[in-house]
């Protein structure tokens, strides 16, 4: 059984169908991208995985701990970095208060631990958002729009961190991205979602070389 297995998922908002029979899987320690245009249903999918949205039909099986890094980061601006991180560990009791492992992953955050999160840069806030998710000690991280609004150098640094987490801790990642180029570089496998349906899937390198995917998402053939 896969770490994440989604079968024939249908989600509706009133009369509008946001997901129209989506099937996808993520294996343990796998890096998988979900790309697609605005409004394709990417956020709906990840919100369904984390139970925020209830499907009309279909199944979601998660064979481990899932943590979600939401679009827009959703920091508590007035709380410190350390307190924001602890919010991600509340399910884990005393162990969930220990933020040390997050500062090992993101040493750049250690000197900022007593700063209010609202004072950080966008890239630093995204590190806190990923760190907060790591506090749940996940097997699978679902990251919604990692790169949104961030400078390329900042995105590159976040990508390095995710790669390291994958390599050293076996963390699986489902990366939901409008930045298809970055997503296909980081991940080994990808799905393309359009209007609530998976229209292409396969090895990331193969999708990047597909002329239709390249034309639609990579700015050229
Ligand atoms: P974006 O990157 O812009 O967030 P997306 O691929 O994540 O796009 P979704 O946000 O999942 O797409 O939206 C899928 C469809 O569902 C869109 O047509 C959107 O307008 C609609 N939708 C999303 N959330 C709601 C909601 N709460 N109520 C009604 N319609 C919604």
mmCIF file of C-alpha atoms and ligand atoms in Angstrom:
data_model
loop_
_atom_site.group_PDB
_atom_site.id
_atom_site.type_symbol
_atom_site.label_atom_id
_atom_site.label_comp_id
_atom_site.label_asym_id
_atom_site.label_seq_id
_atom_site.Cartn_x
_atom_site.Cartn_y
_atom_site.Cartn_z
ATOM 1 C CA UNK A 1 0.000 0.000 0.000
ATOM 2 C CA UNK A 2 1.227 3.487 -0.826
ATOM 3 C CA UNK A 3 1.893 6.057 1.900
ATOM 4 C CA UNK A 4 -0.823 8.174 0.296
ATOM 5 C CA UNK A 5 -3.458 6.682 -1.970
ATOM 6 C CA UNK A 6 -6.257 8.841 -3.374
ATOM 7 C CA UNK A 7 -8.902 7.084 -5.459
ATOM 8 C CA UNK A 8 -11.543 8.619 -7.672
ATOM 9 C CA UNK A 9 -11.929 11.683 -5.450
ATOM 10 C CA UNK A 10 -14.807 14.030 -6.172
ATOM 11 C CA UNK A 11 -15.213 17.360 -4.348
ATOM 12 C CA UNK A 12 -17.998 19.825 -4.952
ATOM 13 C CA UNK A 13 -18.601 23.333 -3.716
ATOM 14 C CA UNK A 14 -22.361 23.652 -4.122
ATOM 15 C CA UNK A 15 -23.062 23.013 -7.783
ATOM 16 C CA UNK A 16 -19.413 23.488 -8.857
ATOM 17 C CA UNK A 17 -17.186 20.422 -9.178
ATOM 18 C CA UNK A 18 -13.646 21.231 -7.983
ATOM 19 C CA UNK A 19 -12.241 17.679 -8.192
ATOM 20 C CA UNK A 20 -13.714 15.314 -10.733
ATOM 21 C CA UNK A 21 -12.413 11.801 -10.066
ATOM 22 C CA UNK A 22 -8.787 12.321 -9.009
ATOM 23 C CA UNK A 23 -6.589 9.251 -8.455
ATOM 24 C CA UNK A 24 -3.003 9.634 -7.291
ATOM 25 C CA UNK A 25 -0.437 8.052 -4.997
ATOM 26 C CA UNK A 26 2.708 8.965 -3.092
ATOM 27 C CA UNK A 27 5.094 6.233 -1.935
ATOM 28 C CA UNK A 28 7.178 6.427 1.254
ATOM 29 C CA UNK A 29 10.130 8.827 0.879
ATOM 30 C CA UNK A 30 8.956 9.923 -2.570
ATOM 31 C CA UNK A 31 9.005 13.506 -3.920
ATOM 32 C CA UNK A 32 5.868 14.082 -5.980
ATOM 33 C CA UNK A 33 4.717 17.296 -7.669
ATOM 34 C CA UNK A 34 1.155 18.350 -8.386
ATOM 35 C CA UNK A 35 1.151 21.125 -10.944
ATOM 36 C CA UNK A 36 -1.600 22.921 -12.805
ATOM 37 C CA UNK A 37 -3.070 26.352 -13.444
ATOM 38 C CA UNK A 38 -4.985 28.613 -11.082
ATOM 39 C CA UNK A 39 -8.274 27.095 -10.047
ATOM 40 C CA UNK A 40 -7.370 23.557 -11.185
ATOM 41 C CA UNK A 41 -8.231 22.193 -7.745
ATOM 42 C CA UNK A 42 -4.752 21.819 -6.238
ATOM 43 C CA UNK A 43 -5.585 23.492 -2.913
ATOM 44 C CA UNK A 44 -8.877 21.614 -2.771
ATOM 45 C CA UNK A 45 -6.970 18.337 -3.047
ATOM 46 C CA UNK A 46 -4.560 19.104 -0.229
ATOM 47 C CA UNK A 47 -7.370 20.537 1.914
ATOM 48 C CA UNK A 48 -9.248 17.266 1.413
ATOM 49 C CA UNK A 49 -6.181 15.270 2.479
ATOM 50 C CA UNK A 50 -5.958 17.209 5.721
ATOM 51 C CA UNK A 51 -9.688 16.947 6.383
ATOM 52 C CA UNK A 52 -10.518 20.637 5.910
ATOM 53 C CA UNK A 53 -12.712 19.800 2.918
ATOM 54 C CA UNK A 54 -15.050 16.802 2.819
ATOM 55 C CA UNK A 55 -15.253 14.833 -0.439
ATOM 56 C CA UNK A 56 -18.548 14.008 -2.148
ATOM 57 C CA UNK A 57 -17.129 10.589 -3.075
ATOM 58 C CA UNK A 58 -13.880 8.682 -3.445
ATOM 59 C CA UNK A 59 -11.339 7.598 -0.853
ATOM 60 C CA UNK A 60 -8.184 8.917 0.770
ATOM 61 C CA UNK A 61 -5.853 6.479 2.513
ATOM 62 C CA UNK A 62 -2.882 7.862 4.452
ATOM 63 C CA UNK A 63 -0.585 5.202 5.886
ATOM 64 C CA UNK A 64 1.370 7.515 8.186
ATOM 65 C CA UNK A 65 1.447 10.990 9.668
ATOM 66 C CA UNK A 66 0.549 13.797 7.232
ATOM 67 C CA UNK A 67 1.419 17.424 7.847
ATOM 68 C CA UNK A 68 0.165 20.291 5.705
ATOM 69 C CA UNK A 69 1.995 23.534 4.934
ATOM 70 C CA UNK A 70 -0.918 25.760 3.926
ATOM 71 C CA UNK A 71 -0.924 28.259 1.083
ATOM 72 C CA UNK A 72 -0.089 31.704 2.457
ATOM 73 C CA UNK A 73 1.812 30.188 5.416
ATOM 74 C CA UNK A 74 -0.782 31.226 8.031
ATOM 75 C CA UNK A 75 1.624 32.413 10.725
ATOM 76 C CA UNK A 76 0.443 33.887 13.991
ATOM 77 C CA UNK A 77 2.164 37.233 13.426
ATOM 78 C CA UNK A 78 2.155 38.282 17.093
ATOM 79 C CA UNK A 79 3.555 35.004 18.394
ATOM 80 C CA UNK A 80 7.263 34.215 18.430
ATOM 81 C CA UNK A 81 8.861 31.821 15.974
ATOM 82 C CA UNK A 82 9.228 29.273 18.774
ATOM 83 C CA UNK A 83 5.546 29.511 19.764
ATOM 84 C CA UNK A 84 4.438 29.220 16.134
ATOM 85 C CA UNK A 85 6.509 26.038 15.873
ATOM 86 C CA UNK A 86 4.992 24.608 19.073
ATOM 87 C CA UNK A 87 1.517 25.001 17.608
ATOM 88 C CA UNK A 88 2.523 22.327 15.108
ATOM 89 C CA UNK A 89 3.444 19.876 17.870
ATOM 90 C CA UNK A 90 0.394 20.121 20.090
ATOM 91 C CA UNK A 91 -0.761 16.607 19.255
ATOM 92 C CA UNK A 92 2.547 15.142 20.416
ATOM 93 C CA UNK A 93 2.364 16.191 24.076
ATOM 94 C CA UNK A 94 5.623 17.011 25.842
ATOM 95 C CA UNK A 95 7.667 15.820 22.860
ATOM 96 C CA UNK A 96 5.727 18.285 20.720
ATOM 97 C CA UNK A 97 7.214 21.175 22.693
ATOM 98 C CA UNK A 98 10.759 20.357 21.684
ATOM 99 C CA UNK A 99 11.612 22.655 18.780
ATOM 100 C CA UNK A 100 15.320 21.699 18.678
ATOM 101 C CA UNK A 101 14.997 19.362 15.701
ATOM 102 C CA UNK A 102 13.466 22.159 13.613
ATOM 103 C CA UNK A 103 16.427 24.452 14.307
ATOM 104 C CA UNK A 104 18.725 21.623 13.229
ATOM 105 C CA UNK A 105 16.914 21.536 9.886
ATOM 106 C CA UNK A 106 16.698 25.348 9.618
ATOM 107 C CA UNK A 107 19.728 26.744 11.487
ATOM 108 C CA UNK A 108 18.882 30.170 10.026
ATOM 109 C CA UNK A 109 15.809 30.256 12.308
ATOM 110 C CA UNK A 110 17.692 29.602 15.551
ATOM 111 C CA UNK A 111 18.756 33.229 16.143
ATOM 112 C CA UNK A 112 15.176 34.338 15.400
ATOM 113 C CA UNK A 113 13.406 32.027 17.819
ATOM 114 C CA UNK A 114 12.184 34.820 20.102
ATOM 115 C CA UNK A 115 11.247 37.193 17.269
ATOM 116 C CA UNK A 116 7.615 37.779 16.432
ATOM 117 C CA UNK A 117 6.804 35.838 13.267
ATOM 118 C CA UNK A 118 5.208 38.921 11.698
ATOM 119 C CA UNK A 119 8.619 40.602 11.593
ATOM 120 C CA UNK A 120 10.249 37.903 9.483
ATOM 121 C CA UNK A 121 10.818 37.977 5.731
ATOM 122 C CA UNK A 122 8.584 35.871 3.472
ATOM 123 C CA UNK A 123 11.272 33.223 3.079
ATOM 124 C CA UNK A 124 11.870 33.018 6.832
ATOM 125 C CA UNK A 125 8.115 32.720 7.395
ATOM 126 C CA UNK A 126 7.952 29.878 4.888
ATOM 127 C CA UNK A 127 10.719 28.111 6.838
ATOM 128 C CA UNK A 128 8.665 28.539 10.006
ATOM 129 C CA UNK A 129 5.602 27.154 8.191
ATOM 130 C CA UNK A 130 7.567 24.077 7.066
ATOM 131 C CA UNK A 131 9.150 23.808 10.530
ATOM 132 C CA UNK A 132 5.744 23.960 12.199
ATOM 133 C CA UNK A 133 4.623 21.071 9.989
ATOM 134 C CA UNK A 134 7.780 19.118 10.923
ATOM 135 C CA UNK A 135 6.777 19.435 14.589
ATOM 136 C CA UNK A 136 4.104 16.808 13.871
ATOM 137 C CA UNK A 137 6.962 14.405 12.952
ATOM 138 C CA UNK A 138 5.307 13.646 9.605
ATOM 139 C CA UNK A 139 6.001 10.859 7.117
ATOM 140 C CA UNK A 140 4.441 12.979 4.382
ATOM 141 C CA UNK A 141 4.522 16.735 3.968
ATOM 142 C CA UNK A 142 1.906 18.324 1.710
ATOM 143 C CA UNK A 143 3.235 21.757 0.754
ATOM 144 C CA UNK A 144 0.836 24.193 -0.888
ATOM 145 C CA UNK A 145 2.627 26.831 -2.993
ATOM 146 C CA UNK A 146 6.077 26.772 -1.411
ATOM 147 C CA UNK A 147 7.439 29.385 -3.809
ATOM 148 C CA UNK A 148 4.546 31.862 -3.881
ATOM 149 C CA UNK A 149 5.804 35.448 -3.689
ATOM 150 C CA UNK A 150 9.384 34.467 -2.888
ATOM 151 C CA UNK A 151 12.587 35.460 -4.705
ATOM 152 C CA UNK A 152 14.305 32.686 -6.725
ATOM 153 C CA UNK A 153 17.270 32.515 -4.324
ATOM 154 C CA UNK A 154 14.946 32.064 -1.371
ATOM 155 C CA UNK A 155 13.020 29.341 -3.218
ATOM 156 C CA UNK A 156 16.306 27.589 -4.050
ATOM 157 C CA UNK A 157 17.240 27.520 -0.390
ATOM 158 C CA UNK A 158 13.846 26.080 0.622
ATOM 159 C CA UNK A 159 14.190 23.436 -2.088
ATOM 160 C CA UNK A 160 17.623 22.461 -0.736
ATOM 161 C CA UNK A 161 16.084 22.008 2.712
ATOM 162 C CA UNK A 162 13.296 19.796 1.368
ATOM 163 C CA UNK A 163 15.784 17.687 -0.569
ATOM 164 C CA UNK A 164 17.853 17.224 2.571
ATOM 165 C CA UNK A 165 14.790 16.248 4.635
ATOM 166 C CA UNK A 166 13.916 13.706 1.983
ATOM 167 C CA UNK A 167 17.413 12.262 1.721
ATOM 168 C CA UNK A 168 18.334 12.250 5.391
ATOM 169 C CA UNK A 169 15.016 11.559 7.082
ATOM 170 C CA UNK A 170 13.073 9.784 4.336
ATOM 171 C CA UNK A 171 10.377 12.449 4.373
ATOM 172 C CA UNK A 172 7.902 12.113 1.489
ATOM 173 C CA UNK A 173 6.673 15.377 -0.057
ATOM 174 C CA UNK A 174 3.629 16.214 -2.138
ATOM 175 C CA UNK A 175 4.518 19.596 -3.615
ATOM 176 C CA UNK A 176 1.583 21.617 -4.916
ATOM 177 C CA UNK A 177 3.027 24.292 -7.176
ATOM 178 C CA UNK A 178 2.283 26.870 -9.794
ATOM 179 C CA UNK A 179 6.031 27.089 -10.347
ATOM 180 C CA UNK A 180 6.127 23.963 -12.512
ATOM 181 C CA UNK A 181 9.773 24.343 -13.454
ATOM 182 C CA UNK A 182 10.923 24.216 -9.849
ATOM 183 C CA UNK A 183 8.486 21.418 -8.969
ATOM 184 C CA UNK A 184 9.616 19.206 -11.859
ATOM 185 C CA UNK A 185 13.265 19.800 -10.956
ATOM 186 C CA UNK A 186 12.819 18.869 -7.314
ATOM 187 C CA UNK A 187 10.443 15.948 -7.690
ATOM 188 C CA UNK A 188 10.902 12.549 -9.295
ATOM 189 C CA UNK A 189 7.272 12.085 -10.300
ATOM 190 C CA UNK A 190 4.448 14.491 -11.094
ATOM 191 C CA UNK A 191 0.760 14.863 -11.801
ATOM 192 C CA UNK A 192 -0.788 17.623 -13.918
ATOM 193 C CA UNK A 193 -4.210 18.746 -12.723
ATOM 194 C CA UNK A 194 -6.512 20.735 -14.980
ATOM 195 C CA UNK A 195 -10.124 21.627 -14.196
ATOM 196 C CA UNK A 196 -10.312 19.033 -11.435
ATOM 197 C CA UNK A 197 -8.872 16.123 -13.445
ATOM 198 C CA UNK A 198 -5.450 14.518 -13.719
ATOM 199 C CA UNK A 199 -4.576 15.103 -17.386
ATOM 200 C CA UNK A 200 -0.985 13.828 -17.288
ATOM 201 C CA UNK A 201 1.261 11.914 -14.912
ATOM 202 C CA UNK A 202 4.648 10.262 -14.933
ATOM 203 C CA UNK A 203 8.338 10.741 -14.175
ATOM 204 C CA UNK A 204 9.028 14.456 -13.720
ATOM 205 C CA UNK A 205 11.772 14.461 -16.367
ATOM 206 C CA UNK A 206 9.423 12.877 -18.877
ATOM 207 C CA UNK A 207 6.683 15.455 -18.193
ATOM 208 C CA UNK A 208 9.197 18.313 -18.438
ATOM 209 C CA UNK A 209 10.170 16.991 -21.883
ATOM 210 C CA UNK A 210 6.528 16.668 -23.012
ATOM 211 C CA UNK A 211 5.901 19.471 -25.505
ATOM 212 C CA UNK A 212 2.330 20.082 -24.359
ATOM 213 C CA UNK A 213 3.342 20.321 -20.681
ATOM 214 C CA UNK A 214 6.339 22.481 -21.604
ATOM 215 C CA UNK A 215 4.199 24.839 -23.670
ATOM 216 C CA UNK A 216 1.541 25.187 -20.983
ATOM 217 C CA UNK A 217 3.694 25.280 -17.844
ATOM 218 C CA UNK A 218 7.342 25.877 -18.656
ATOM 219 C CA UNK A 219 6.976 28.810 -21.014
ATOM 220 C CA UNK A 220 7.999 27.019 -24.198
ATOM 221 C CA UNK A 221 8.535 23.641 -25.899
HETATM 222 P P1 LIG B 1 -5.114 28.335 -6.727
HETATM 223 O O1 LIG B 1 -3.689 28.026 -7.016
HETATM 224 O O2 LIG B 1 -5.609 29.589 -7.353
HETATM 225 O O3 LIG B 1 -5.486 28.189 -5.263
HETATM 226 P P2 LIG B 1 -6.091 25.722 -7.145
HETATM 227 O O4 LIG B 1 -5.601 24.874 -8.236
HETATM 228 O O5 LIG B 1 -5.531 25.481 -5.797
HETATM 229 O O6 LIG B 1 -5.924 27.222 -7.529
HETATM 230 P P3 LIG B 1 -8.630 25.511 -5.886
HETATM 231 O O7 LIG B 1 -8.363 26.662 -4.980
HETATM 232 O O8 LIG B 1 -8.614 24.156 -5.303
HETATM 233 O O9 LIG B 1 -7.660 25.553 -7.122
HETATM 234 O O10 LIG B 1 -10.024 25.758 -6.592
HETATM 235 C C1 LIG B 1 -10.647 24.840 -7.482
HETATM 236 C C2 LIG B 1 -12.001 25.385 -7.917
HETATM 237 O O11 LIG B 1 -12.908 25.406 -6.818
HETATM 238 C C3 LIG B 1 -11.940 26.807 -8.440
HETATM 239 O O12 LIG B 1 -12.854 26.923 -9.494
HETATM 240 C C4 LIG B 1 -12.376 27.642 -7.252
HETATM 241 O O13 LIG B 1 -12.991 28.817 -7.677
HETATM 242 C C5 LIG B 1 -13.367 26.728 -6.561
HETATM 243 N N1 LIG B 1 -13.386 26.913 -5.102
HETATM 244 C C6 LIG B 1 -12.321 26.790 -4.261
HETATM 245 N N2 LIG B 1 -12.693 26.953 -2.988
HETATM 246 C C7 LIG B 1 -14.040 27.196 -3.002
HETATM 247 C C8 LIG B 1 -15.029 27.452 -1.987
HETATM 248 N N3 LIG B 1 -14.714 27.476 -0.704
HETATM 249 N N4 LIG B 1 -16.297 27.657 -2.410
HETATM 250 C C9 LIG B 1 -16.628 27.608 -3.708
HETATM 251 N N5 LIG B 1 -15.756 27.381 -4.717
HETATM 252 C C10 LIG B 1 -14.473 27.173 -4.367
#
